[in-house]
Short mmCIF file of C-alpha atoms in Angstrom, two decimals:
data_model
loop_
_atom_site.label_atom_id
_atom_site.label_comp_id
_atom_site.label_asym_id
_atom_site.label_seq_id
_atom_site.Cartn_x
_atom_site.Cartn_y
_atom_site.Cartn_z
CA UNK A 1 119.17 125.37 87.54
CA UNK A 2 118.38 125.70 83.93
CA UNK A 3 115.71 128.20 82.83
CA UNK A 4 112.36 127.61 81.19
CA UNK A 5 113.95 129.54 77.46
CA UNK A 6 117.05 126.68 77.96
CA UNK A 7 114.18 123.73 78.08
CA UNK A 8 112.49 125.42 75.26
CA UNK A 9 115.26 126.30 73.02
CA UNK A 10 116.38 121.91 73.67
CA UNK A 11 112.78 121.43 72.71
CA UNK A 12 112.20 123.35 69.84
CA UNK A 13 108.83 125.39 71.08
CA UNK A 14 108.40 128.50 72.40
CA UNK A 15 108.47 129.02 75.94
CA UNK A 16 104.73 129.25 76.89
CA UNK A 17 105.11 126.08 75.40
CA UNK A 18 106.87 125.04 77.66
CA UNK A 19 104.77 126.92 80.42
CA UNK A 20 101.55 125.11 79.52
CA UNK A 21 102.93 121.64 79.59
CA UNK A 22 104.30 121.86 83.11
CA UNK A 23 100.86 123.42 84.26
CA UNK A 24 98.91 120.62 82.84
CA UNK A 25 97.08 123.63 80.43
CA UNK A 26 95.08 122.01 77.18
CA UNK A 27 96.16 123.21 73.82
CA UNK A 28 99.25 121.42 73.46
CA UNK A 29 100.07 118.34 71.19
CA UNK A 30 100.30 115.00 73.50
CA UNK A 31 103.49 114.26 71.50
CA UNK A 32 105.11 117.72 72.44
CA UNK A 33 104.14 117.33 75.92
CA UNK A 34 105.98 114.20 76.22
CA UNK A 35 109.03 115.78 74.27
CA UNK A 36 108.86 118.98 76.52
CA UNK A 37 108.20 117.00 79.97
CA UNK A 38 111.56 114.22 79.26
CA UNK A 39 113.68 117.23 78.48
CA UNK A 40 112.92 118.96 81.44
CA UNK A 41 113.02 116.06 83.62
CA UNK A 42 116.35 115.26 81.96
CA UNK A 43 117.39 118.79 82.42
CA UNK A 44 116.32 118.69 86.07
CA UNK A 45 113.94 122.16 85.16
CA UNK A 46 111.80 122.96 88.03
CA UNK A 47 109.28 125.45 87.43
CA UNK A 48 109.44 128.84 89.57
CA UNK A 49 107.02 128.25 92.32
CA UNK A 50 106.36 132.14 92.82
CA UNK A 51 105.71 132.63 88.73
CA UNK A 52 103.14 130.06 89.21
CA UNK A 53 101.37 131.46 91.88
CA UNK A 54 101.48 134.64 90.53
CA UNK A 55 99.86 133.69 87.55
CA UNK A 56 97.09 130.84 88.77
CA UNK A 57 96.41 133.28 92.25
CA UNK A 58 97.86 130.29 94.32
CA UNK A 59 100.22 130.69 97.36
CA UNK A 60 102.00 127.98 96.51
CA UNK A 61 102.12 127.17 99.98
CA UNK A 62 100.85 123.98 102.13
CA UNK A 63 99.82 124.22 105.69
CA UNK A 64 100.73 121.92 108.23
CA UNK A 65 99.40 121.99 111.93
CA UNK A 66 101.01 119.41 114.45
CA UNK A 67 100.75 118.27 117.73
CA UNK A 68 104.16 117.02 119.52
CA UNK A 69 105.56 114.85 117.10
CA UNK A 70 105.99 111.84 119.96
CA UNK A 71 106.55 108.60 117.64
CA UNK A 72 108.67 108.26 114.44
CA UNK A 73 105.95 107.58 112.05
CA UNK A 74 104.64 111.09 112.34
CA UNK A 75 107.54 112.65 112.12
CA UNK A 76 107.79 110.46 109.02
CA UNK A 77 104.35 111.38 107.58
CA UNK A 78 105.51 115.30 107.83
CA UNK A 79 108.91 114.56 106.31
CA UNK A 80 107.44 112.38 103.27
CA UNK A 81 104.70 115.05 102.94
CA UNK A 82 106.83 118.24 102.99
CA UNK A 83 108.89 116.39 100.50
CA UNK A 84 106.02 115.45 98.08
CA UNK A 85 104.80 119.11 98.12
CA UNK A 86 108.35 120.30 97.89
CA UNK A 87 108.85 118.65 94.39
CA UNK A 88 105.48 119.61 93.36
CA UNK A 89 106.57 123.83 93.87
CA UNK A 90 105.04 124.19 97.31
CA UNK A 91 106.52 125.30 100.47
CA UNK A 92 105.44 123.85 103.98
CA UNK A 93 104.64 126.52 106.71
CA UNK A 94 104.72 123.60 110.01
CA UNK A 95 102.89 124.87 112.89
CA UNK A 96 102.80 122.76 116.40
CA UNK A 97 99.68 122.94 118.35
CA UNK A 98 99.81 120.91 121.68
CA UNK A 99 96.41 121.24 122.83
CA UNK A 100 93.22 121.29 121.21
CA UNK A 101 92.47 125.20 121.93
CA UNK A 102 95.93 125.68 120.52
CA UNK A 103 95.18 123.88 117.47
CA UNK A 104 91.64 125.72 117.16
CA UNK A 105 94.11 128.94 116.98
CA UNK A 106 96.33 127.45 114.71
CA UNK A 107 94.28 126.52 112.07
CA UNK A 108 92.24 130.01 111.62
CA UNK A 109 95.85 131.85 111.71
CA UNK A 110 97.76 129.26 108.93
CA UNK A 111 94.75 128.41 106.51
CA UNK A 112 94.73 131.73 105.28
CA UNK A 113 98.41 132.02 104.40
CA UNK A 114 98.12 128.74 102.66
CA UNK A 115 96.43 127.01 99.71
CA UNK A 116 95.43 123.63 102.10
CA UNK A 117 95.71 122.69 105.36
CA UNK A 118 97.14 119.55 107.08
CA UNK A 119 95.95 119.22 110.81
CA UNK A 120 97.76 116.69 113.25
CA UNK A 121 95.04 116.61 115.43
CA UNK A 122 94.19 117.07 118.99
CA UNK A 123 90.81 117.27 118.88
CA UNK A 124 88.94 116.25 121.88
CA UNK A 125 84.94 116.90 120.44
CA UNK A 126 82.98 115.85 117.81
CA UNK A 127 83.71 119.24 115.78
CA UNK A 128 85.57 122.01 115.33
CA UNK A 129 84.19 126.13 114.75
CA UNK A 130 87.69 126.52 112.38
CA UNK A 131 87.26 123.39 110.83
CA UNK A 132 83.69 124.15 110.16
CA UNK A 133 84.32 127.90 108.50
CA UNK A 134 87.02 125.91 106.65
CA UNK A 135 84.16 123.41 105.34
CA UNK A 136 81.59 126.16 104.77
CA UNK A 137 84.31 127.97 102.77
CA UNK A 138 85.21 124.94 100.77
CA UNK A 139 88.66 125.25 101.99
CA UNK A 140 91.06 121.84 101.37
CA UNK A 141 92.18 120.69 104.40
CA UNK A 142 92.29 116.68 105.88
CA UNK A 143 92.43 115.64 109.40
CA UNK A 144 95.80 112.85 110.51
CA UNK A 145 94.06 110.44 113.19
CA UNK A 146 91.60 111.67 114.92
CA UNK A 147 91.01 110.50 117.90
CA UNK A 148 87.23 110.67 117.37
CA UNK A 149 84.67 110.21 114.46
CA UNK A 150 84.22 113.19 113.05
CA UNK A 151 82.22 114.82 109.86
CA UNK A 152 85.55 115.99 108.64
CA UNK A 153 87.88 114.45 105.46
CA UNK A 154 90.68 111.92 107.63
CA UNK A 155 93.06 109.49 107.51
CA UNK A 156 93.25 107.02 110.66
CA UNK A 157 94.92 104.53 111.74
CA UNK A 158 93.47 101.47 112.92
CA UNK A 159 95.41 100.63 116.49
CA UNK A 160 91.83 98.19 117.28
CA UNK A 161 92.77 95.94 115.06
CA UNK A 162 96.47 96.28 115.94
CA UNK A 163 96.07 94.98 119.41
CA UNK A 164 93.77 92.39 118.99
CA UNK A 165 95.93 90.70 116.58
CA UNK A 166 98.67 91.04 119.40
CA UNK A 167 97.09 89.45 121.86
CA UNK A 168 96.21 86.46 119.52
CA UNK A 169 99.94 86.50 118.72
CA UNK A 170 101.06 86.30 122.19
CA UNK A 171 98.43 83.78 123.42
CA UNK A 172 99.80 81.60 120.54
CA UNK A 173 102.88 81.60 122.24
CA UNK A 174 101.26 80.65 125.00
CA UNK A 175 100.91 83.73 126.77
CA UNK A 176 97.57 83.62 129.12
CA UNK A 177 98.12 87.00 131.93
CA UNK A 178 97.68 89.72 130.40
CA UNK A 179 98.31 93.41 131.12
CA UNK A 180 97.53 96.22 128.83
CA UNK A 181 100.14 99.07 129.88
CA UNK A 182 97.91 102.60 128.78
CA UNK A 183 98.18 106.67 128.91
CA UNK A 184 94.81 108.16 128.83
CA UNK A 185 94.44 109.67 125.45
CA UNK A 186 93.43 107.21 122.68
CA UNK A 187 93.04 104.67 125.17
CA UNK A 188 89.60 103.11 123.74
CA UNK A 189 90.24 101.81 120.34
CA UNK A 190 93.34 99.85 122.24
CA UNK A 191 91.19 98.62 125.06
CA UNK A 192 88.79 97.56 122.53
CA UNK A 193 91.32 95.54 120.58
CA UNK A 194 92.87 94.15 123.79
CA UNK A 195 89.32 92.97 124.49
CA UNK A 196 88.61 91.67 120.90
CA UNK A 197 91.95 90.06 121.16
CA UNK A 198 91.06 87.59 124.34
CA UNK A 199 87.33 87.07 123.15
CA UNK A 200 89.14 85.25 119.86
CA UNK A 201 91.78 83.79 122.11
CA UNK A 202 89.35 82.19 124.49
CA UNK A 203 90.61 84.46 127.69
CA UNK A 204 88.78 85.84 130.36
CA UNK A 205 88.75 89.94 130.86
CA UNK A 206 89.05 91.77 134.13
CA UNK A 207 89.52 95.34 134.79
CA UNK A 208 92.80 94.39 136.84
CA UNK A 209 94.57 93.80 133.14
CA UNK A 210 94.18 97.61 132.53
CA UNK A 211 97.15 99.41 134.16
CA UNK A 212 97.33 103.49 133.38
CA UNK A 213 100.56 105.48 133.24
CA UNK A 214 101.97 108.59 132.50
CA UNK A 215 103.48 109.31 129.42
CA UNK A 216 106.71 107.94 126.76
CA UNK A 217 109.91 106.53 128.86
CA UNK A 218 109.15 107.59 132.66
CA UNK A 219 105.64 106.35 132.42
CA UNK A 220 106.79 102.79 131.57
CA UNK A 221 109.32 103.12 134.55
CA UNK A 222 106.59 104.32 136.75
CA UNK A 223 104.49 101.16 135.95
CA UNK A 224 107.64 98.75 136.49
CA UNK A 225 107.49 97.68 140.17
CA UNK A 226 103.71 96.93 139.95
CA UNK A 227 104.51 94.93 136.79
CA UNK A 228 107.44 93.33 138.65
CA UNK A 229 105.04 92.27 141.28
CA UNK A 230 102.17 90.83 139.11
CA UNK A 231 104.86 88.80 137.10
CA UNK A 232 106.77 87.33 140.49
CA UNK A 233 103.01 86.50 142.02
CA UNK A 234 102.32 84.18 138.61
CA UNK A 235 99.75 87.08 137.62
CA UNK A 236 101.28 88.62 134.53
CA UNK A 237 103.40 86.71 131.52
CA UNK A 238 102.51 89.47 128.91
CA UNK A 239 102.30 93.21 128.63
CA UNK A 240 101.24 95.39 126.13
CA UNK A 241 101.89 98.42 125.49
CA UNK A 242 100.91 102.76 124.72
CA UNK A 243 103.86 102.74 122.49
CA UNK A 244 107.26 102.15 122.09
CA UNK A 245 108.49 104.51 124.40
CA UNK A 246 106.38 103.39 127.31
CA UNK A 247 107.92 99.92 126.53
CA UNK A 248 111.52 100.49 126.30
CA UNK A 249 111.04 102.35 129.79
CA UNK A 250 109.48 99.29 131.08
CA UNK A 251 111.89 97.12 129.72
CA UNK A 252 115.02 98.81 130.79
CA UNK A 253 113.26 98.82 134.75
CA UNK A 254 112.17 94.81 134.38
CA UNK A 255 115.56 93.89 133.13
CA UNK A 256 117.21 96.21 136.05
CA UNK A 257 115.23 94.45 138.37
CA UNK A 258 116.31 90.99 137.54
CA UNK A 259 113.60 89.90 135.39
CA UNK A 260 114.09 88.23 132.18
CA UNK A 261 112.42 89.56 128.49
CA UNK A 262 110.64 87.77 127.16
CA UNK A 263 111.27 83.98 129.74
CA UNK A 264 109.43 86.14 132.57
CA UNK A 265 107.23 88.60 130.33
CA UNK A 266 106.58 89.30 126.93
CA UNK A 267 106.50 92.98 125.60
CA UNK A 268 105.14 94.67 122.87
CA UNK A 269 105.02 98.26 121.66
CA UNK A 270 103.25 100.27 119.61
CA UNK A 271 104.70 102.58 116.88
CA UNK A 272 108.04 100.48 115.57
CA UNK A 273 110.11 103.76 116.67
CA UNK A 274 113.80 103.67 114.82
CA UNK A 275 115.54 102.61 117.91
CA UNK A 276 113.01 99.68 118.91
CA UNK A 277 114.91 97.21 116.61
CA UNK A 278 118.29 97.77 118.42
CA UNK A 279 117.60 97.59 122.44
CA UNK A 280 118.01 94.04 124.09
CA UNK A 281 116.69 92.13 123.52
CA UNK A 282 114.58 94.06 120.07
CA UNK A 283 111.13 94.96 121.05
CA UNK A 284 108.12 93.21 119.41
CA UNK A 285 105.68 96.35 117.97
CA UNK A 286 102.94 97.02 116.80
CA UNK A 287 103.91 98.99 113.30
CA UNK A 288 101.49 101.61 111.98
CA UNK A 289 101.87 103.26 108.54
CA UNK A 290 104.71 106.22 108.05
CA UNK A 291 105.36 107.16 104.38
CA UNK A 292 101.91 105.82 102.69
CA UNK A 293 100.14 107.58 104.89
CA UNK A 294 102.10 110.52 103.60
CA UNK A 295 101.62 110.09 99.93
CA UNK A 296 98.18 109.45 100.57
CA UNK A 297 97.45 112.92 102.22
CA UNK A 298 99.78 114.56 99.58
CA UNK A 299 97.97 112.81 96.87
CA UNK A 300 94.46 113.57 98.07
CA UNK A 301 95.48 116.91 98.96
CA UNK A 302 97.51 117.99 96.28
CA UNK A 303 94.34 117.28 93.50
CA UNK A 304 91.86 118.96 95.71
CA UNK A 305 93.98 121.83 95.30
CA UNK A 306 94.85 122.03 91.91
CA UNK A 307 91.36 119.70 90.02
CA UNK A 308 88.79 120.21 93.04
CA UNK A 309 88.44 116.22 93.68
CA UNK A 310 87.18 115.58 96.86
CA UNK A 311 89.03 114.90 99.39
CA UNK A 312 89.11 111.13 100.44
CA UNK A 313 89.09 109.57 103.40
CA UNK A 314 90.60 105.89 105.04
CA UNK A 315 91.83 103.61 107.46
CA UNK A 316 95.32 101.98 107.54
CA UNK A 317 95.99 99.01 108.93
CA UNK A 318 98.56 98.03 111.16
CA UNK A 319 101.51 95.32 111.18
CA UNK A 320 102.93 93.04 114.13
CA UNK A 321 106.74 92.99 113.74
CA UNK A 322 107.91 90.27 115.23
CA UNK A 323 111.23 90.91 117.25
CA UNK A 324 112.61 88.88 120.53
CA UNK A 325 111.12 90.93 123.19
CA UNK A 326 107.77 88.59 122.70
#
């Protein structure tokens, strides 16, 4: 790793030079700054994260606090966002918080150690005491998907939307019986969707559609005989589903069971986990933003830190990827 006197001995200026051009500092020449920045981009220079924060009083660290990382595009969001941070001189301190008293804990004992906070949250109420000393302190922190509105800086993801453009999908195909396959938590936006979803297609609702389960693989497997039953009764021609998980466990019970995917019953998942594109037949998802989500929060984040923007906040949309299982 070259040293900051190497970059500034190739560039001709002193080292504070140097120094003040990878800090963003005024007071230097927008011709040397491009000089200085190609030659240490060139020279692959990375500036010492722990002279930095020495000298701007920064930890140079960024919080993260997670609950169980249960589909691939959050562990995706916390790779892509550890890495952003990473190249930008900060370390990530990860912190898992399964329950919303955990997470309350969580948060008060990393946001200190850190210069800004990213929470994975659980939260089952409209606010937070840790998140609210955070606000009050001006602390930078963002919420990932809440699962309620809150008065709180967030980025969500729009699963209502998602499911209604499902069920239009699958009653184009000519898919009428539906079921929608559910865990309890964040059940409403999908309900609401499902809902949406039949209104546009011209379908009838009934309380009989929603079927609840326990959760990922064993909770689709749980929910398999019923299914079974509906489907061999002329009840049921589509199901969709929680998430991926819950569908593959479905899937693999229904095709045990003699039942064809997708001539009996259509399925569709939620999440476009890595290993939904290569079961038989591939399952149809529901595809909800990994990486931009990430370099979003990073971005948002990152100048809240170092410029004091605000931090933003927004929806993402979701995507139907279209595989054989529907």
């Amino acid at each position: 790793m070259p040293t900051i006197h190497e970059v500034a001995r190739e560039a001709g200026v002193s080292a504070r030079t140097v120094s003040r051009v990878m800090n963003d500092s005024a007071n230097v020449r927008h011709d040397t700054r491009i000089r200085v920045r190609a030659i240490a981009e060139r020279m692959e220079y990375r500036p010492d994260p722990s002279a930095r924060a020495l000298k701007s009083g920064r930890k140079r660290v960024i919080g993260i606090v997670a609950n169980a990382v249960s589909s691939d595009a959050t562990a995706r969001r916390i790779e892509v966002i550890s890495k952003l941070f990473n190249a930008a001189g900060y370390a990530a301190l990860v912190q898992f918080a399964d329950t919303s008293e955990i997470e309350e804990a969580a948060v008060r004992d990393v946001a200190p150690r850190c210069d800004g906070l990213i929470v994975f949250t659980n939260l089952r109420t409209p606010a937070s005491p840790a998140l609210d000393a955070l606000t009050a302190s001006g602390y930078p922190f963002i919420l990932v998907d809440p699962p309620l509105a809150v008065p709180y800086p967030a980025v969500r993801v729009d699963r209502r939307s998602g499911y209604r453009e499902a069920v239009k999908y699958l009653a184009h195909k000519g898919r009428s019986r539906f079921i929608l396959l559910i865990e309890e938590f964040r059940s409403s936006e999908r309900i609401a969707g499902f809902r949406e979803g039949l209104a546009e297609a011209k379908l009838s609702f009934s309380e009989e559609m929603i079927v609840r389960t326990g959760k990922g693989f064993a909770g689709g497997q749980a929910a398999a005989a019923g299914i079974a039953r509906r489907c061999a009764a002329g009840s049921a021609d589509a199901t969709l589903c929680h998430n991926d998980k819950i569908a593959l466990g479905l899937l693999g019970s229904l095709t045990a069971a003699g039942l064809r995917i997708p001539e009996d019953i259509s399925l569709v998942g939620f999440d476009d986990d890595a290993f939904s594109a290569y079961v038989t037949p591939p399952l149809t998802t529901i595809a909800q933003g990994g990486g931009d989500v990430g370099a979003f929060i990073f971005e948002q984040l990152k100048n809240r830190i170092e410029y004091g923007t605000p931090v933003e906040s927004r929806t993402f949309g979701t995507g139907l990827i279209q595989r054989a299982s529907a």
